Short mmCIF file of C-alpha atoms and ligand atoms in Angstrom, two decimals:
data_model
loop_
_atom_site.label_atom_id
_atom_site.label_comp_id
_atom_site.label_asym_id
_atom_site.label_seq_id
_atom_site.Cartn_x
_atom_site.Cartn_y
_atom_site.Cartn_z
CA MET A 219 34.44 -31.32 89.04
CA PRO A 220 33.61 -34.36 91.19
CA ALA A 221 33.24 -37.69 89.48
CA ARG A 222 29.58 -37.94 90.49
CA ARG A 223 28.84 -34.71 88.62
CA TRP A 224 30.40 -36.14 85.45
CA ILE A 225 28.33 -39.29 85.73
CA THR A 226 25.16 -37.18 86.05
CA ILE A 227 26.10 -35.21 82.94
CA ALA A 228 26.92 -38.39 81.01
CA LEU A 229 23.61 -40.01 82.00
CA SER A 230 21.69 -36.87 81.01
CA LEU A 231 23.35 -36.83 77.60
CA ALA A 232 22.62 -40.54 77.12
CA ALA A 233 18.96 -39.91 77.97
CA ILE A 234 18.76 -37.05 75.45
CA VAL A 235 20.28 -39.23 72.72
CA LEU A 236 17.87 -42.07 73.52
CA ILE A 237 14.86 -39.73 73.37
CA GLY A 238 16.18 -38.47 70.02
CA ILE A 239 16.43 -42.00 68.63
CA ILE A 240 12.90 -42.91 69.78
CA ALA A 241 11.50 -39.68 68.31
CA ALA A 242 13.27 -40.27 64.98
CA ASP A 243 11.97 -43.84 64.85
CA GLN A 244 8.40 -42.70 65.51
CA PHE A 245 8.81 -40.06 62.82
CA LEU A 246 10.04 -42.65 60.29
CA LYS A 247 7.15 -44.97 61.12
CA ARG A 248 4.66 -42.16 60.58
CA GLU A 249 6.34 -41.25 57.29
CA THR A 250 6.17 -44.79 55.93
CA SER A 251 2.53 -45.32 56.90
CA GLY A 252 1.54 -42.53 54.49
CA ASP A 253 -2.11 -41.59 54.35
CA GLY A 254 -3.40 -45.09 54.87
CA PRO A 255 -4.97 -46.44 58.02
CA VAL A 256 -2.77 -46.69 61.08
CA ARG A 257 -1.30 -50.19 61.10
CA SER A 258 -1.37 -52.43 64.09
CA SER A 259 1.97 -52.93 65.77
CA GLY A 260 1.96 -56.63 64.85
CA LYS A 261 2.09 -55.87 61.15
CA ALA A 262 5.34 -55.40 59.29
CA LEU A 263 5.95 -51.80 58.35
CA VAL A 264 7.10 -52.64 54.85
CA GLY A 265 5.55 -51.20 51.74
CA GLY A 266 3.17 -48.34 51.18
CA HIS A 267 2.58 -45.52 48.80
CA PHE A 268 4.81 -44.78 45.82
CA THR A 269 4.53 -42.60 42.74
CA LEU A 270 6.91 -43.62 39.98
CA THR A 271 7.26 -43.89 36.19
CA ASP A 272 7.13 -47.30 34.53
CA HIS A 273 9.39 -48.41 31.68
CA THR A 274 6.82 -47.33 29.10
CA GLY A 275 6.91 -43.80 30.51
CA LYS A 276 3.53 -44.05 32.27
CA ARG A 277 3.15 -42.47 35.70
CA VAL A 278 2.00 -45.10 38.20
CA THR A 279 1.31 -45.61 41.89
CA GLU A 280 1.06 -48.80 43.94
CA ALA A 281 -2.73 -48.61 43.40
CA ASP A 282 -2.17 -49.48 39.71
CA TYR A 283 -1.16 -52.99 40.80
CA ARG A 284 -4.02 -53.61 43.22
CA GLY A 285 -5.68 -56.94 42.56
CA LYS A 286 -2.33 -58.56 41.86
CA PHE A 287 0.27 -59.88 44.24
CA MET A 288 3.35 -57.71 43.90
CA LEU A 289 6.86 -59.09 43.87
CA VAL A 290 8.97 -56.02 44.60
CA TYR A 291 12.71 -55.83 44.06
CA PHE A 292 14.97 -52.80 44.26
CA GLY A 293 18.07 -52.82 42.06
CA TYR A 294 19.59 -51.13 39.01
CA THR A 295 20.40 -52.04 35.43
CA PHE A 296 24.15 -51.34 35.66
CA CYS A 297 24.47 -53.83 38.55
CA PRO A 298 27.23 -56.25 37.55
CA ASP A 299 26.00 -59.42 39.26
CA VAL A 300 23.59 -59.29 42.19
CA CYS A 301 20.58 -57.74 40.42
CA PRO A 302 20.71 -59.80 37.21
CA GLY A 303 21.16 -62.93 39.32
CA GLU A 304 18.19 -62.14 41.53
CA LEU A 305 16.01 -61.14 38.56
CA GLN A 306 16.86 -64.48 36.91
CA ILE A 307 15.72 -66.20 40.10
CA ILE A 308 12.44 -64.24 40.07
CA THR A 309 11.98 -65.17 36.41
CA ALA A 310 12.58 -68.86 37.14
CA ALA A 311 10.20 -68.77 40.13
CA LEU A 312 7.44 -67.20 38.00
CA ASP A 313 8.05 -69.76 35.23
CA GLU A 314 7.63 -72.46 37.83
CA LEU A 315 4.26 -70.99 38.90
CA GLY A 316 2.99 -71.49 35.35
CA GLU A 317 -0.44 -69.95 34.69
CA LYS A 318 -0.70 -68.72 38.27
CA ALA A 319 2.17 -66.33 37.59
CA GLY A 320 -0.51 -64.17 35.97
CA LEU A 321 -1.66 -63.26 39.48
CA VAL A 322 1.77 -61.89 40.35
CA GLN A 323 3.23 -58.58 39.20
CA PRO A 324 7.02 -58.48 39.44
CA LEU A 325 8.42 -54.95 39.84
CA LEU A 326 11.99 -53.74 39.57
CA ILE A 327 12.35 -50.35 41.25
CA THR A 328 15.64 -48.73 40.37
CA VAL A 329 17.93 -47.34 43.05
CA ASP A 330 19.86 -45.54 40.30
CA PRO A 331 17.36 -43.11 38.73
CA ALA A 332 20.19 -40.94 37.38
CA ARG A 333 21.14 -43.63 34.83
CA ASP A 334 18.00 -45.78 34.76
CA SER A 335 15.66 -43.86 32.50
CA ALA A 336 12.38 -45.45 31.42
CA ALA A 337 14.03 -46.32 28.08
CA GLN A 338 17.02 -47.91 29.82
CA LEU A 339 14.65 -50.01 31.97
CA ALA A 340 12.51 -50.94 28.95
CA ASP A 341 15.56 -52.42 27.31
CA TYR A 342 16.76 -54.16 30.47
CA VAL A 343 13.49 -55.88 31.46
CA THR A 344 13.47 -57.81 28.16
CA ASN A 345 16.24 -59.98 29.65
CA PHE A 346 13.86 -61.36 32.26
CA HIS A 347 10.26 -62.51 32.77
CA PRO A 348 7.93 -60.91 30.18
CA SER A 349 5.68 -59.51 32.92
CA LEU A 350 8.53 -57.68 34.70
CA ILE A 351 7.91 -53.94 34.99
CA GLY A 352 10.78 -51.52 35.57
CA LEU A 353 10.06 -48.41 37.64
CA THR A 354 12.05 -45.21 37.88
CA GLY A 355 11.41 -41.68 39.10
CA THR A 356 13.05 -38.59 40.47
CA ALA A 357 15.70 -39.02 43.15
CA GLU A 358 13.08 -37.96 45.71
CA GLU A 359 10.45 -40.42 44.44
CA ILE A 360 12.94 -43.27 44.54
CA ALA A 361 14.09 -42.27 48.03
CA ALA A 362 10.46 -42.28 49.22
CA ALA A 363 9.75 -45.70 47.69
CA ALA A 364 12.96 -47.16 49.16
CA LYS A 365 12.09 -45.72 52.55
CA ALA A 366 8.63 -47.32 52.43
CA TYR A 367 10.21 -50.70 51.70
CA ARG A 368 13.04 -50.20 54.19
CA VAL A 369 15.56 -50.56 51.39
CA TYR A 370 19.08 -49.26 51.82
CA TYR A 371 21.08 -47.94 48.87
CA LYS A 372 24.18 -45.84 48.49
CA LYS A 373 26.30 -44.63 45.61
CA VAL A 374 29.84 -46.00 45.51
CA GLU A 375 32.12 -43.83 43.39
CA ASP A 376 34.30 -45.51 40.78
CA GLU A 377 37.85 -46.02 42.01
CA GLY A 378 39.22 -44.96 38.64
CA GLY A 379 37.40 -41.64 38.94
CA ASP A 380 34.95 -42.21 36.06
CA PRO A 381 31.84 -40.25 37.11
CA ASN A 382 29.55 -42.56 35.10
CA ALA A 383 31.03 -45.87 36.23
CA TYR A 384 29.84 -45.74 39.83
CA LEU A 385 28.16 -48.69 41.55
CA MET A 386 25.15 -48.70 43.85
CA ASP A 387 25.45 -50.54 47.11
CA HIS A 388 21.95 -51.79 47.93
CA SER A 389 19.95 -54.32 49.91
CA SER A 390 18.84 -57.27 47.81
CA ILE A 391 15.52 -58.51 49.17
CA VAL A 392 12.42 -59.62 47.26
CA TYR A 393 9.16 -58.56 48.88
CA LEU A 394 5.86 -60.34 48.32
CA MET A 395 2.86 -58.07 48.83
CA ASP A 396 -0.79 -59.13 48.78
CA ARG A 397 -3.50 -57.87 46.42
CA GLU A 398 -4.12 -54.85 48.65
CA GLY A 399 -0.43 -54.01 48.72
CA GLU A 400 0.15 -55.30 52.25
CA PHE A 401 3.36 -57.12 53.10
CA LEU A 402 3.15 -60.94 53.13
CA THR A 403 6.73 -62.18 53.24
CA HIS A 404 10.19 -61.56 51.85
CA PHE A 405 12.92 -63.63 50.25
CA THR A 406 16.56 -63.03 51.06
CA TYR A 407 19.15 -62.87 48.31
CA GLY A 408 19.83 -66.21 46.67
CA THR A 409 16.71 -68.06 47.86
CA PRO A 410 16.26 -70.80 45.21
CA PRO A 411 13.46 -70.28 42.62
CA ASP A 412 11.55 -73.44 43.58
CA GLU A 413 11.47 -72.33 47.21
CA ILE A 414 10.14 -68.91 46.20
CA ALA A 415 7.57 -70.43 43.84
CA LYS A 416 6.35 -72.83 46.51
CA LYS A 417 5.97 -70.07 49.09
CA ILE A 418 4.17 -67.74 46.65
CA ALA A 419 1.85 -70.58 45.58
CA GLY A 420 0.86 -70.99 49.22
CA TYR A 421 -0.53 -67.42 49.24
CA LEU A 422 -2.30 -67.58 45.87
CA PRO A 423 -6.00 -68.45 45.67
NI1 LIG B 1648 22.42 -54.95 42.32
#
């Protein structure tokens, strides 16, 4: 086969792959927008609908927190360091906000629903800010919530082979959502509490 023919085939394949990527991206965008109004392209496609179970066992959706600013963090209670560290930072930031912290609802959405039952979360949240709510759900519900928030997570099997000692690799970002559940800003892992408090205060009435 002449070289030119090969180049044509290669370019055709590349075009097919590209079309596939664009189609998949459009599909994901549609998925995350849920049933709400179509968002303008300038707006961040973070957040959206979720149906989960809170640490008291109550079934909730994002609509239950309307009227409050949501501080959303995905993690898990067996996390050895990253999650407790970040939840301490959230706690310190809310303490710094004083009375205004009442306008903010911190949420911990587990990425490990297999181990993080409502009871497990109820016990865990007592280590942090008193207003912190832990949310769990079925594997599918958690996957949908994580997808809406563009959160990555993946099970990492225990090297010693203990089926219950696995870790969860996950993105560690704190999202601030407005009172209608729309994305305002995010804080990367390790942002100091006073910086977070200051930024949140700037959005509060
Ligand atoms: Ni973690």
